[in-house]
Structures are given as structure tokens and as C-alpha cells.
CSV table of C-alpha atoms in Angstrom, one decimal:
chain,number,residue,atom,x,y,z
A,296,MET,CA,0.0,0.0,0.0
A,297,LYS,CA,1.3,3.5,-0.9
A,298,VAL,CA,-0.1,6.5,0.9
A,299,VAL,CA,-1.4,9.2,-1.4
A,300,ILE,CA,-1.9,12.8,-0.1
A,301,LEU,CA,-4.1,14.9,-2.3
A,302,TRP,CA,-4.0,18.7,-2.0
A,303,SER,CA,-7.6,18.7,-0.7
A,304,ASP,CA,-6.6,16.1,2.0
A,305,ALA,CA,-3.8,18.3,3.2
A,306,LEU,CA,-5.9,21.4,3.3
A,307,LEU,CA,-8.7,19.6,5.1
A,308,PHE,CA,-6.4,18.3,7.8
A,309,LEU,CA,-4.8,21.8,8.0
A,310,LEU,CA,-8.3,23.2,8.6
A,311,LEU,CA,-9.0,20.6,11.3
A,312,ALA,CA,-5.7,21.5,13.0
A,313,LEU,CA,-6.6,25.2,12.9
A,314,VAL,CA,-10.0,24.3,14.5
A,315,PHE,CA,-8.3,22.5,17.3
A,316,ILE,CA,-5.8,25.4,17.8
A,317,GLY,CA,-8.8,27.8,17.8
A,318,GLY,CA,-10.6,25.7,20.4
A,319,TRP,CA,-7.5,25.7,22.6
A,320,TRP,CA,-7.2,29.5,22.2
A,321,SER,CA,-10.9,30.0,23.0
A,322,ARG,CA,-10.5,28.2,26.3
A,323,ARG,CA,-8.0,30.8,27.3
A,324,GLN,CA,-10.4,33.7,26.5
A,325,ALA,CA,-13.1,34.2,29.1
A,326,HIS,CA,-15.7,35.7,26.9
A,327,LEU,CA,-15.2,33.0,24.2
A,328,ARG,CA,-15.2,30.2,26.8
A,329,ASP,CA,-18.5,31.4,28.2
A,330,ALA,CA,-20.1,31.7,24.8
A,331,TRP,CA,-19.0,28.2,23.8
A,332,ARG,CA,-20.4,26.9,27.1
A,333,LYS,CA,-23.8,28.4,26.1
A,334,VAL,CA,-23.5,26.4,22.9
A,335,GLY,CA,-22.6,23.3,24.8
A,336,ALA,CA,-25.6,23.7,27.1
A,337,SER,CA,-28.0,23.9,24.2
A,338,ALA,CA,-29.7,20.5,23.5
A,339,THR,CA,-30.4,21.5,19.9
A,340,ALA,CA,-26.8,22.5,19.2
A,341,MET,CA,-25.4,19.4,20.7
A,342,ALA,CA,-27.8,17.2,18.7
A,343,ALA,CA,-26.7,19.0,15.6
A,344,THR,CA,-23.1,18.7,16.5
A,345,THR,CA,-23.5,14.9,16.9
A,346,VAL,CA,-24.9,14.7,13.4
A,347,LEU,CA,-22.1,16.9,12.0
A,348,ALA,CA,-19.5,14.8,13.8
A,349,THR,CA,-20.8,11.7,12.1
A,350,PHE,CA,-20.6,13.4,8.7
A,351,LEU,CA,-17.1,14.6,9.5
A,352,LEU,CA,-16.0,11.1,10.5
A,353,VAL,CA,-17.1,9.8,7.1
A,354,GLY,CA,-15.4,12.7,5.4
A,355,VAL,CA,-12.1,12.1,7.2
A,356,LEU,CA,-12.1,8.4,6.4
A,357,ASP,CA,-12.7,9.3,2.7
A,358,SER,CA,-9.7,11.7,2.9
A,359,LEU,CA,-7.2,9.0,3.8
A,360,HIS,CA,-6.1,7.9,0.3
A,361,TYR,CA,-3.8,5.2,-0.8
A,362,ARG,CA,-2.9,3.0,-3.8
A,363,GLU,CA,-3.1,-0.7,-3.6
A,364,ARG,CA,0.0,-2.8,-4.3
A,365,LEU,CA,-0.3,-5.0,-7.3
A,366,PRO,CA,0.7,-8.7,-7.1
A,367,ASP,CA,4.2,-9.6,-8.3
A,368,VAL,CA,4.3,-11.0,-11.9
A,369,GLY,CA,7.0,-12.4,-14.0
A,370,GLY,CA,9.4,-10.0,-15.7
A,371,VAL,CA,9.3,-7.4,-12.9
A,372,PRO,CA,12.8,-6.5,-11.7
A,373,ALA,CA,13.6,-7.7,-8.2
A,374,GLY,CA,13.0,-5.2,-5.5
A,375,SER,CA,10.6,-3.1,-7.6
A,376,THR,CA,7.0,-2.6,-6.5
A,377,ASN,CA,4.0,-1.8,-8.7
A,378,TYR,CA,1.0,0.0,-7.4
A,379,SER,CA,-2.5,0.3,-8.9
A,380,ASN,CA,-3.4,3.6,-10.7
A,381,GLU,CA,-6.7,3.7,-8.9
A,382,VAL,CA,-6.6,5.9,-5.8
A,383,LEU,CA,-8.8,4.5,-3.0
A,384,SER,CA,-9.6,5.8,0.5
A,385,ALA,CA,-10.1,4.2,3.9
A,386,LEU,CA,-13.8,4.6,3.4
A,387,ASP,CA,-13.5,2.6,0.2
A,388,ALA,CA,-11.9,-0.2,2.2
A,389,VAL,CA,-14.6,-0.1,4.8
A,390,LEU,CA,-17.3,-0.1,2.1
A,391,SER,CA,-15.5,-2.6,-0.1
A,392,PRO,CA,-18.6,-4.9,-0.4
A,393,LEU,CA,-20.7,-2.0,-1.5
A,394,ARG,CA,-18.1,-0.8,-4.0
A,395,THR,CA,-17.4,-4.2,-5.6
A,396,ARG,CA,-20.9,-5.8,-5.7
A,397,SER,CA,-22.3,-4.0,-8.7
A,398,GLU,CA,-25.3,-5.0,-10.8
A,399,LYS,CA,-26.0,-4.6,-14.5
A,400,THR,CA,-28.3,-1.6,-14.2
A,401,TYR,CA,-31.1,-0.1,-12.0
A,402,SER,CA,-32.6,-2.0,-9.1
A,403,ALA,CA,-34.9,-0.7,-6.4
A,404,PRO,CA,-34.0,-0.6,-2.7
A,405,LEU,CA,-33.9,-4.0,-1.1
A,406,ALA,CA,-34.9,-5.6,-4.5
A,407,THR,CA,-33.9,-9.0,-5.7
A,408,TYR,CA,-34.7,-8.3,-9.4
A,409,LEU,CA,-33.5,-5.7,-11.9
A,410,PHE,CA,-35.9,-2.7,-12.3
A,411,ALA,CA,-36.3,-3.2,-16.1
A,412,LYS,CA,-37.4,-6.2,-18.1
A,413,GLU,CA,-34.9,-8.0,-20.4
A,414,SER,CA,-34.8,-10.9,-22.8
A,415,LEU,CA,-34.0,-13.9,-20.7
A,416,ASP,CA,-32.4,-15.9,-23.5
A,417,ALA,CA,-31.5,-15.6,-27.1
A,418,GLY,CA,-34.1,-18.2,-28.2
A,419,GLY,CA,-37.1,-15.8,-27.8
A,420,GLY,CA,-38.0,-17.1,-24.4
A,421,GLY,CA,-39.8,-13.8,-23.5
A,422,ARG,CA,-39.0,-10.8,-21.4
A,423,ASP,CA,-38.9,-10.7,-17.6
A,424,PHE,CA,-37.1,-9.1,-14.7
A,425,PRO,CA,-33.7,-10.8,-14.3
A,426,ARG,CA,-32.4,-11.8,-10.8
A,427,LEU,CA,-29.7,-9.6,-9.3
A,428,ARG,CA,-26.2,-11.0,-9.1
A,429,HIS,CA,-25.7,-9.9,-5.5
A,430,GLY,CA,-29.0,-8.4,-4.1
A,431,GLY,CA,-30.8,-11.3,-2.3
A,432,ALA,CA,-28.4,-13.9,-3.7
A,433,HIS,CA,-28.2,-15.6,-0.4
A,434,LEU,CA,-31.9,-16.5,-0.7
A,435,GLY,CA,-31.3,-18.8,-3.6
A,436,ALA,CA,-34.0,-19.6,-6.1
A,437,GLN,CA,-36.8,-19.5,-3.5
A,438,LEU,CA,-37.8,-16.0,-2.6
A,439,ASP,CA,-40.7,-16.9,-0.3
A,440,GLY,CA,-38.6,-15.8,2.7
A,441,HIS,CA,-37.7,-12.4,1.3
A,442,GLY,CA,-39.9,-10.4,3.7
A,443,GLY,CA,-39.0,-12.5,6.7
A,444,ASP,CA,-35.3,-12.2,5.9
A,445,ILE,CA,-35.5,-8.4,5.8
A,446,ALA,CA,-37.5,-8.3,9.0
A,447,MET,CA,-34.9,-10.5,10.8
A,448,ARG,CA,-32.0,-8.4,9.5
A,449,VAL,CA,-33.8,-5.2,10.7
A,450,LEU,CA,-34.2,-6.7,14.2
A,451,LYS,CA,-30.5,-7.7,14.2
A,452,GLY,CA,-29.5,-4.2,13.1
A,453,LEU,CA,-31.6,-2.6,15.9
A,454,GLY,CA,-30.0,-4.9,18.4
A,455,LEU,CA,-26.5,-4.0,17.1
A,456,GLY,CA,-27.4,-0.3,17.4
A,457,VAL,CA,-28.5,-0.7,21.0
A,458,ALA,CA,-25.5,-2.8,21.9
A,459,LEU,CA,-23.2,0.0,20.6
A,460,TRP,CA,-25.2,2.7,22.3
A,461,LEU,CA,-25.2,1.1,25.8
A,462,PRO,CA,-21.5,1.9,26.5
A,463,LEU,CA,-22.2,5.5,25.7
A,464,TRP,CA,-25.1,5.6,28.1
A,465,PHE,CA,-23.2,3.9,30.9
A,466,PHE,CA,-20.3,6.4,30.4
A,467,ALA,CA,-22.7,9.4,30.4
A,468,ARG,CA,-24.5,8.0,33.5
A,469,ARG,CA,-21.2,7.6,35.3
A,470,LYS,CA,-20.2,11.2,34.5
A,471,LYS,CA,-23.6,12.4,35.7
A,472,LEU,CA,-23.1,10.6,39.0
A,473,MET,CA,-19.7,12.1,39.4
A,474,ARG,CA,-21.1,15.6,38.8
A,475,SER,CA,-23.9,14.9,41.3
A,476,GLY,CA,-21.3,14.1,43.9
A,477,ILE,CA,-19.6,17.4,43.2
A,478,HIS,CA,-22.7,19.6,43.1
A,479,GLY,CA,-24.7,17.8,45.7
A,480,ASP,CA,-28.1,16.9,44.4
A,481,GLY,CA,-27.2,18.0,40.9
A,482,ALA,CA,-27.7,21.8,41.3
A,483,GLY,CA,-25.5,23.8,39.1
A,484,ASP,CA,-25.3,21.0,36.5
A,485,THR,CA,-26.5,22.6,33.3
A,486,ALA,CA,-25.2,19.9,31.0
A,487,GLY,CA,-28.0,17.4,31.6
A,488,PRO,CA,-30.3,18.4,28.7
A,489,ALA,CA,-27.4,18.6,26.3
A,490,VAL,CA,-26.0,15.2,27.3
A,491,GLY,CA,-29.5,13.8,26.9
A,492,ALA,CA,-29.8,15.2,23.4
A,493,VAL,CA,-26.4,13.7,22.4
A,494,LEU,CA,-27.5,10.3,23.7
A,495,VAL,CA,-30.8,10.4,21.9
A,496,THR,CA,-29.2,11.5,18.7
A,497,ALA,CA,-26.5,8.9,19.0
A,498,LEU,CA,-29.1,6.2,19.6
A,499,VAL,CA,-31.0,7.2,16.5
A,500,LEU,CA,-27.9,7.3,14.4
A,501,LEU,CA,-26.6,3.9,15.7
A,502,LEU,CA,-30.0,2.3,15.2
A,503,ILE,CA,-30.1,3.5,11.6
A,504,ALA,CA,-26.4,2.5,11.1
A,505,GLY,CA,-27.1,-1.0,12.6
A,506,VAL,CA,-30.1,-1.6,10.3
A,507,VAL,CA,-28.2,-0.4,7.3
A,508,VAL,CA,-25.2,-2.6,8.1
A,509,ALA,CA,-27.4,-5.6,8.6
A,510,LEU,CA,-29.3,-5.1,5.4
A,511,ALA,CA,-26.3,-4.1,3.3
A,512,GLN,CA,-24.8,-7.6,3.8
A,513,GLY,CA,-27.4,-9.1,1.6
A,514,TYR,CA,-29.1,-6.3,-0.3
A,515,HIS,CA,-28.7,-2.9,-1.9
A,516,VAL,CA,-30.3,-0.8,0.8
A,517,LEU,CA,-30.8,2.2,-1.4
A,518,GLY,CA,-30.9,0.4,-4.8
A,519,THR,CA,-28.4,0.8,-7.7
A,520,ASP,CA,-28.0,3.4,-10.4
A,521,LYS,CA,-27.9,3.2,-14.2
A,522,VAL,CA,-24.5,1.4,-14.3
A,523,GLY,CA,-25.3,-0.8,-11.3
A,524,GLN,CA,-23.4,1.0,-8.6
A,525,ASP,CA,-24.7,0.9,-5.1
A,526,VAL,CA,-26.5,4.2,-4.3
A,527,LEU,CA,-25.7,4.0,-0.6
A,528,TYR,CA,-22.0,3.8,-1.5
A,529,LEU,CA,-22.3,6.8,-3.8
A,530,THR,CA,-24.2,8.8,-1.2
A,531,LEU,CA,-21.6,8.2,1.5
A,532,LYS,CA,-18.8,9.1,-0.9
A,533,SER,CA,-20.6,12.4,-1.7
A,534,ILE,CA,-20.3,13.6,1.9
A,535,ARG,CA,-16.6,14.4,1.6
A,536,THR,CA,-17.2,16.6,-1.4
A,537,GLY,CA,-19.9,18.6,0.4
A,538,LEU,CA,-17.6,19.0,3.5
A,539,LEU,CA,-14.7,20.1,1.4
A,540,ILE,CA,-16.7,22.7,-0.5
A,541,GLY,CA,-18.1,24.1,2.8
A,542,THR,CA,-14.8,24.1,4.7
A,543,LEU,CA,-12.0,24.7,2.1
A,544,THR,CA,-13.9,27.7,0.7
A,545,THR,CA,-14.0,29.0,4.2
A,546,LEU,CA,-10.3,28.6,4.5
A,547,ILE,CA,-9.8,30.5,1.3
A,548,MET,CA,-12.2,33.4,1.9
A,549,LEU,CA,-11.6,34.0,5.6
A,550,PRO,CA,-8.2,35.8,5.5
A,551,ALA,CA,-9.2,38.1,2.7
A,552,ALA,CA,-12.6,39.0,4.3
A,553,VAL,CA,-11.1,39.7,7.7
A,554,LEU,CA,-8.1,41.6,6.5
A,555,LEU,CA,-9.9,43.8,3.9
A,556,GLY,CA,-12.9,44.3,6.2
A,557,MET,CA,-10.7,45.6,9.1
A,558,LEU,CA,-8.5,47.7,6.8
A,559,ALA,CA,-11.6,49.4,5.2
A,560,GLY,CA,-13.2,50.1,8.5
A,561,TYR,CA,-10.2,51.2,10.5
A,562,VAL,CA,-7.8,52.9,8.1
A,563,GLY,CA,-10.5,54.6,6.0
A,564,GLY,CA,-9.7,57.1,3.3
A,565,TRP,CA,-8.6,55.9,-0.1
A,566,VAL,CA,-8.0,52.3,1.3
A,567,ASP,CA,-11.7,52.2,2.3
A,568,ASP,CA,-12.7,53.5,-1.1
A,569,ALA,CA,-10.6,51.0,-3.0
A,570,ILE,CA,-11.9,48.0,-1.0
A,571,GLN,CA,-15.5,49.1,-1.3
A,572,TYR,CA,-15.0,49.5,-5.1
A,573,LEU,CA,-13.5,46.0,-5.3
A,574,TYR,CA,-16.3,44.2,-3.6
A,575,THR,CA,-18.9,46.3,-5.2
A,576,VAL,CA,-17.6,45.4,-8.6
A,577,LEU,CA,-17.5,41.7,-7.7
A,578,ASN,CA,-21.1,41.8,-6.4
A,579,SER,CA,-22.3,43.5,-9.6
A,580,ILE,CA,-21.2,40.5,-11.7
A,581,PRO,CA,-23.7,37.6,-11.7
A,582,GLY,CA,-22.2,35.0,-9.5
A,583,VAL,CA,-23.2,32.0,-11.7
A,584,LEU,CA,-21.7,33.6,-14.8
A,585,LEU,CA,-18.4,34.4,-13.0
A,586,ILE,CA,-18.1,30.9,-11.6
A,587,ALA,CA,-18.9,29.3,-14.9
A,588,ALA,CA,-16.3,31.4,-16.7
A,589,ALA,CA,-13.7,30.6,-14.1
A,590,VAL,CA,-14.4,26.9,-14.0
A,591,LEU,CA,-14.3,26.6,-17.8
A,592,MET,CA,-11.0,28.5,-17.9
A,593,MET,CA,-9.6,26.2,-15.3
A,594,GLN,CA,-10.8,23.1,-17.1
A,595,VAL,CA,-9.0,24.3,-20.3
A,596,ILE,CA,-5.8,24.6,-18.3
A,597,ILE,CA,-6.2,21.1,-16.8
A,598,ASP,CA,-7.0,19.6,-20.2
A,599,THR,CA,-3.9,21.2,-21.8
A,600,HIS,CA,-1.5,20.1,-19.1
A,601,PRO,CA,-2.2,16.4,-18.4
A,602,GLU,CA,1.4,15.8,-17.4
A,603,TRP,CA,0.7,17.7,-14.2
A,604,PHE,CA,-1.4,14.9,-12.8
A,605,ALA,CA,-0.3,11.4,-12.0
A,606,SER,CA,-3.8,10.0,-11.8
A,607,SER,CA,-7.4,10.8,-12.5
A,608,ALA,CA,-7.9,11.4,-8.8
A,609,GLU,CA,-5.4,14.2,-8.8
A,610,ARG,CA,-7.0,15.7,-11.9
A,611,ALA,CA,-10.5,15.7,-10.3
A,612,ASP,CA,-8.9,17.1,-7.1
A,613,ALA,CA,-7.5,20.0,-9.0
A,614,ARG,CA,-10.9,20.9,-10.3
A,615,LEU,CA,-12.4,20.6,-6.9
A,616,LEU,CA,-9.8,23.0,-5.4
A,617,ALA,CA,-10.4,25.4,-8.3
A,618,LEU,CA,-14.1,25.4,-7.5
A,619,CYS,CA,-13.3,26.1,-3.8
A,620,LEU,CA,-11.0,28.9,-4.9
A,621,ILE,CA,-13.6,30.4,-7.2
A,622,LEU,CA,-16.4,30.2,-4.6
A,623,GLY,CA,-14.0,31.7,-2.0
A,624,VAL,CA,-13.3,34.7,-4.3
A,625,THR,CA,-17.0,35.3,-4.9
A,626,SER,CA,-18.2,34.8,-1.3
A,627,TRP,CA,-15.8,36.9,0.8
A,628,THR,CA,-17.5,40.2,0.1
A,629,GLY,CA,-20.5,39.7,2.4
A,630,LEU,CA,-18.4,39.0,5.4
A,631,ALA,CA,-15.9,41.9,4.6
A,632,ARG,CA,-18.9,44.3,4.4
A,633,LEU,CA,-20.1,43.2,7.9
A,634,LEU,CA,-16.6,43.4,9.4
A,635,ARG,CA,-16.1,46.9,7.9
A,636,GLY,CA,-19.3,48.2,9.5
A,637,GLU,CA,-18.4,46.7,12.9
A,638,THR,CA,-14.9,48.1,12.7
A,639,LEU,CA,-16.2,51.6,12.0
A,640,LYS,CA,-18.1,51.3,15.3
A,641,LEU,CA,-15.2,49.8,17.2
A,642,ARG,CA,-12.6,52.4,16.2
A,643,GLU,CA,-14.7,55.1,18.0
A,644,MET,CA,-14.7,53.1,21.3
A,645,ASP,CA,-12.9,54.7,24.3
A,646,TYR,CA,-10.3,52.0,24.6
A,647,VAL,CA,-9.3,52.3,20.9
A,648,GLN,CA,-9.1,56.1,21.2
A,649,ALA,CA,-7.0,55.7,24.3
A,650,ALA,CA,-4.6,53.3,22.6
A,651,GLN,CA,-4.3,55.8,19.7
A,652,ALA,CA,-3.6,58.6,22.2
A,653,PHE,CA,-0.7,56.6,23.8
A,654,GLY,CA,0.9,56.2,20.4
A,655,VAL,CA,0.1,52.5,19.8
A,656,GLY,CA,0.5,51.5,16.1
A,657,ARG,CA,-2.3,50.7,13.8
A,658,LEU,CA,-1.4,47.1,13.4
A,659,ALA,CA,-1.2,46.5,17.1
A,660,ILE,CA,-4.6,48.2,17.7
A,661,MET,CA,-6.2,46.0,14.9
A,662,LEU,CA,-4.7,42.8,16.3
A,663,ARG,CA,-5.3,43.5,20.0
A,664,HIS,CA,-8.5,45.6,20.1
A,665,ILE,CA,-10.3,45.2,16.8
A,666,LEU,CA,-9.9,41.6,15.8
A,667,PRO,CA,-10.9,39.9,19.1
A,668,ASN,CA,-14.1,41.9,19.0
A,669,LEU,CA,-14.9,40.8,15.5
A,670,MET,CA,-14.6,37.1,16.1
A,671,HIS,CA,-18.2,36.6,17.1
A,672,ILE,CA,-19.2,37.9,13.6
A,673,VAL,CA,-16.6,35.8,11.9
A,674,LEU,CA,-17.8,32.6,13.7
A,675,ILE,CA,-21.5,33.3,13.1
A,676,ALA,CA,-20.9,34.1,9.4
A,677,LEU,CA,-18.7,31.0,8.8
A,678,VAL,CA,-21.1,28.5,10.4
A,679,MET,CA,-24.1,30.0,8.5
A,680,ASP,CA,-22.2,30.1,5.2
A,681,PHE,CA,-21.3,26.4,5.4
A,682,SER,CA,-24.8,25.2,4.5
A,683,GLY,CA,-25.1,27.7,1.7
A,684,LEU,CA,-21.8,26.5,0.1
A,685,VAL,CA,-23.0,22.8,0.3
A,686,LEU,CA,-26.2,23.8,-1.6
A,687,ALA,CA,-24.1,25.8,-4.0
A,688,GLU,CA,-22.1,22.8,-5.0
A,689,ALA,CA,-25.2,20.8,-5.7
A,690,VAL,CA,-26.7,23.5,-7.9
A,691,LEU,CA,-23.4,24.1,-9.8
A,692,SER,CA,-22.8,20.4,-10.4
A,693,TYR,CA,-26.4,20.1,-11.5
A,694,VAL,CA,-25.9,22.7,-14.3
A,695,GLY,CA,-22.5,21.2,-15.3
A,696,ILE,CA,-20.1,23.8,-13.9
A,697,GLY,CA,-19.3,22.2,-10.5
A,698,VAL,CA,-16.9,19.4,-9.6
A,699,ASP,CA,-15.4,17.0,-12.1
A,700,PRO,CA,-17.9,14.5,-13.6
A,701,ASN,CA,-15.8,11.7,-12.1
A,702,THR,CA,-16.1,13.1,-8.6
A,703,ILE,CA,-18.9,11.7,-6.6
A,704,SER,CA,-21.0,14.5,-5.1
A,705,PHE,CA,-24.6,15.3,-4.2
A,706,GLY,CA,-24.7,17.5,-7.3
A,707,THR,CA,-23.5,14.9,-9.7
A,708,MET,CA,-26.0,12.4,-8.2
A,709,ILE,CA,-28.9,14.9,-8.6
A,710,ASN,CA,-27.7,15.7,-12.2
A,711,ALA,CA,-27.7,11.9,-13.0
A,712,ALA,CA,-31.1,11.5,-11.5
A,713,ARG,CA,-32.6,14.2,-13.8
A,714,MET,CA,-33.1,11.8,-16.7
A,715,GLU,CA,-34.1,9.0,-14.4
A,716,LEU,CA,-37.2,10.9,-13.2
A,717,ALA,CA,-38.5,10.9,-16.8
A,718,ARG,CA,-38.6,7.1,-16.9
A,719,GLU,CA,-41.8,5.1,-16.6
A,720,PRO,CA,-41.8,3.7,-14.0
A,721,MET,CA,-39.8,6.5,-12.3
A,722,VAL,CA,-36.3,5.8,-10.8
A,723,TRP,CA,-36.6,7.9,-7.6
A,724,TRP,CA,-34.1,6.4,-5.1
A,725,SER,CA,-30.9,8.2,-6.3
A,726,LEU,CA,-32.5,11.6,-6.0
A,727,ALA,CA,-34.2,10.7,-2.7
A,728,ALA,CA,-30.9,9.4,-1.2
A,729,ALA,CA,-28.9,12.5,-2.2
A,730,PHE,CA,-31.7,14.8,-1.0
A,731,ALA,CA,-32.0,13.0,2.4
A,732,PHE,CA,-28.3,13.1,3.2
A,733,MET,CA,-27.9,16.7,2.0
A,734,PHE,CA,-31.0,17.7,3.9
A,735,ALA,CA,-29.6,16.2,7.1
A,736,LEU,CA,-26.2,17.9,6.6
A,737,VAL,CA,-27.6,21.3,5.9
A,738,LEU,CA,-30.2,21.1,8.6
A,739,ALA,CA,-27.6,20.2,11.3
A,740,ALA,CA,-25.4,23.0,10.1
A,741,ASN,CA,-28.2,25.5,10.3
A,742,LEU,CA,-29.3,24.4,13.7
A,743,LEU,CA,-25.7,24.7,15.0
A,744,ALA,CA,-25.5,28.1,13.3
A,745,ASP,CA,-28.6,29.4,15.2
A,746,ALA,CA,-27.1,28.3,18.5
A,747,VAL,CA,-23.7,29.9,17.7
A,748,ARG,CA,-25.4,33.1,16.7
A,749,ASP,CA,-27.5,33.3,19.9
A,750,ALA,CA,-24.4,32.5,22.1
A,751,PHE,CA,-22.0,35.0,20.4
A,752,ASP,CA,-24.5,37.8,19.8
A,753,PRO,CA,-23.5,40.7,22.2
A,754,ARG,CA,-27.2,41.6,22.4
A,755,ASN,CA,-27.8,38.3,24.2
A,756,ALA,CA,-25.0,38.8,26.7
A,757,GLY,CA,-25.9,38.4,30.3
């Protein structure tokens, strides 16, 4: 096995490291620590965080890439090792049965037959629904026990989910008893509702995961697509793309938005005029047209320089990063405008005027007095923009100017399902699966954003 580090992988892990560093720094700041405690005490916020953590776990597993070692064959020089050109991830290894058990074409969720009729033999024996190669193959020729087998697997999956949840419940129970010992009868313990929300959410997620795991061992839980790929596998692979679009775009746009917003608000004068002119011009250009032009230009560069990429994964990764860069260039203006307005107010505060009177430099004032008081706006805007960026990828990929067609994403799944909806009978499960997972991701992000906004809003202080 040869480890492969794509640029998107490196940037994702860099962003996670920055998040951990920011969390450590927030613990040392009293006002930020108190605000995050309010978020942690919110049952809704902790339930949403649990869902987002599950998505993040899937995304991280899908960002650990490698190339498999090929078996030794005759004629290969001694000591040399050959590796496959296909770049896989840890998630591919976990989902290997789903990835390799492909069918001929469409099949409905939990089905044992293909969705379309075919000629069963060349001798004119008629048309019928052929059996799937993998879905329900363990049942043999007799399908009388199909419903009973599904029911039994559902019960086993529920039992597995409960078995995995019980250690979490015992651990939370023990922590609660320890806190009760510290606070007497439990007075002062505000974490109870939040812990309960985490446990309930974890129970629901584990029950769903247990049922899916049990059913996936013998069936295609969400059916298959036009080329016979498992839709559940495609949906799980789409999570990484959505997370990268939402997070890497943030990493790209944040420095420009913070720097230009503070400079425009604090320095003023021609600097303020130039920055306002810049983001006004960007806002006057239709976003979709600007993104489409930039993506097409980047695609031309990628097509004319194939020697830059050692594999198709690196080629698709380059277009993904280009899309993140383009979205970042077009999305920093809103945050910069907010930070400029807040900086205009902060520079008139007494402590800033006192620092100026004592001869403190502009840079020191912006770093010590302006930036810390802007962080609540930055945090609120970033969390709220995440869901918008995830939806933006789906829309852009749907119209053909998003990620590379070989990159699995919610947008490419929806785009592929566009023609499937016109069939009779309709193939609905690809669109439904992409919609359900994207809905859960965006809803969890929005609920967390609401809690962060309420906790960090100065108007809610005290």
C-alpha cells in the first residue's frame, strides 16, 4: 500500500488543525469560553453537533487515500513494487462490499430483481425481470422468505445499534453521578439536557447504522444506479465533497474577508474607497456567470496540461480545489462588508481612542482591540455560510459547472437523476438518497449556526 496525499486532503487536515488550535485558544479567553459553554448547554446545538461529527467522520475516512500494491508478476525486476493507478480511500476499504458488488443496471431498494425487463435468453423465451447477481443472492431460487429475511435483519440491526449505544449511556451515567457528587443533588449542573440530546441523537444514528449494516450484507439498501453502482456507496462518498466545498472555501475566503474588512473600517480614506470599489464590482457580476467562466478556464488549463497529474484522482482534485477557490473569491464580500461596518463602530470606542492617544501603532490596535471583538461575527458568518456552500455545489454540479464528472457528489447524483425521473416507472431512489443526506447535513449546520449566533451575539449577553 502506498499512501497518497491529495491537496484537498492536506488542506482539510490543516483546517481541522486550525479548528483545534482555535478551540485551545478560545479556552484561554473568558468571553469566548463562556459563549461556547452556552452552545454546549443547548440541546439542539449538541444534537446537531453529533450529526455533523458523524458526517465529519465519514469525510475524514474518505480523505485517507492510498494506492493498492499489485501482485508480483514475471518479468518485474527484483526489488521493484508496482501499485495500482486507482486511488482509494479508507472509506472505500470499509465499504468494499458495496463498492465491488455492482449490478447490471437499475434496481430498487432491497430488491432481488432488476428494475427493467430484459430478454432472458437468445431463443425468444420472452422478457422478464432478471435476478440480481448480489442483491438477495443468499436467498437462492426460492424468494418466499424475502420479507422475513428483511425483518430479521432489521431486528438484528436494531440490536446491534442498542449494543453499541449502551456503553455511551453507561459512560454518560457515570459522568452524571460524578457531577452529582460534586454539586450535591445536581444543582449547578446545566449539561443534563445537552447530554440527553447527544445520547438520543447517538441512539437514533446507531439504530439507523445498525439496520443499514445488517441489510447491506445481503441487499442494496438504497438500490443501484444506471451502471449498477450501489446508491448507498455513492451517497456516503458524496459527503466528503460537500464537506470540502463548505470548509475549504471558508479557509480560502476568511483571510481576505477579515483583512480587507478591518482595513476598510479602521484605516478609512482611499483604502476604504478601494476596498469598497473592489467588492462592489464583484457583487455587480452575476455569480453563476463568474463561476462558470472561471471553471471553464480552469478546465482548459487542466486539459492542456495532463502531465501535471499522475492519476485521474489528482485531476479531479485540481478541479475541486479550483471550484473552492472560485467560490471563495466570490463569497468573501458579504463578510468583509459586515466586518467593515463593525470596525467603523469599534474604532470610536474609548479603549481604541486611548490606545491611539498613547501612540500604539495601527497594526497593534487592529490585532489587540479590533480583531478579538470581530470574532463573534466571523464565527457566526462562517457557520451560517457552510450550508449555503454545500447547496451551491449541488446547484453548480447540476448545471454542469461544478466538480469533475468523475467526482462523486450530491450535485452529480442529482444531475444523473434528472433523466431517471422521466422514466416510466420512475427511478426515484438516487434523488431521494442525495436529497435526504444533503438535507440532514444542511439542517444540522443551520441548527448549530442558530445556537452559535445566539451565544455569540452581544445583544444576548448576560
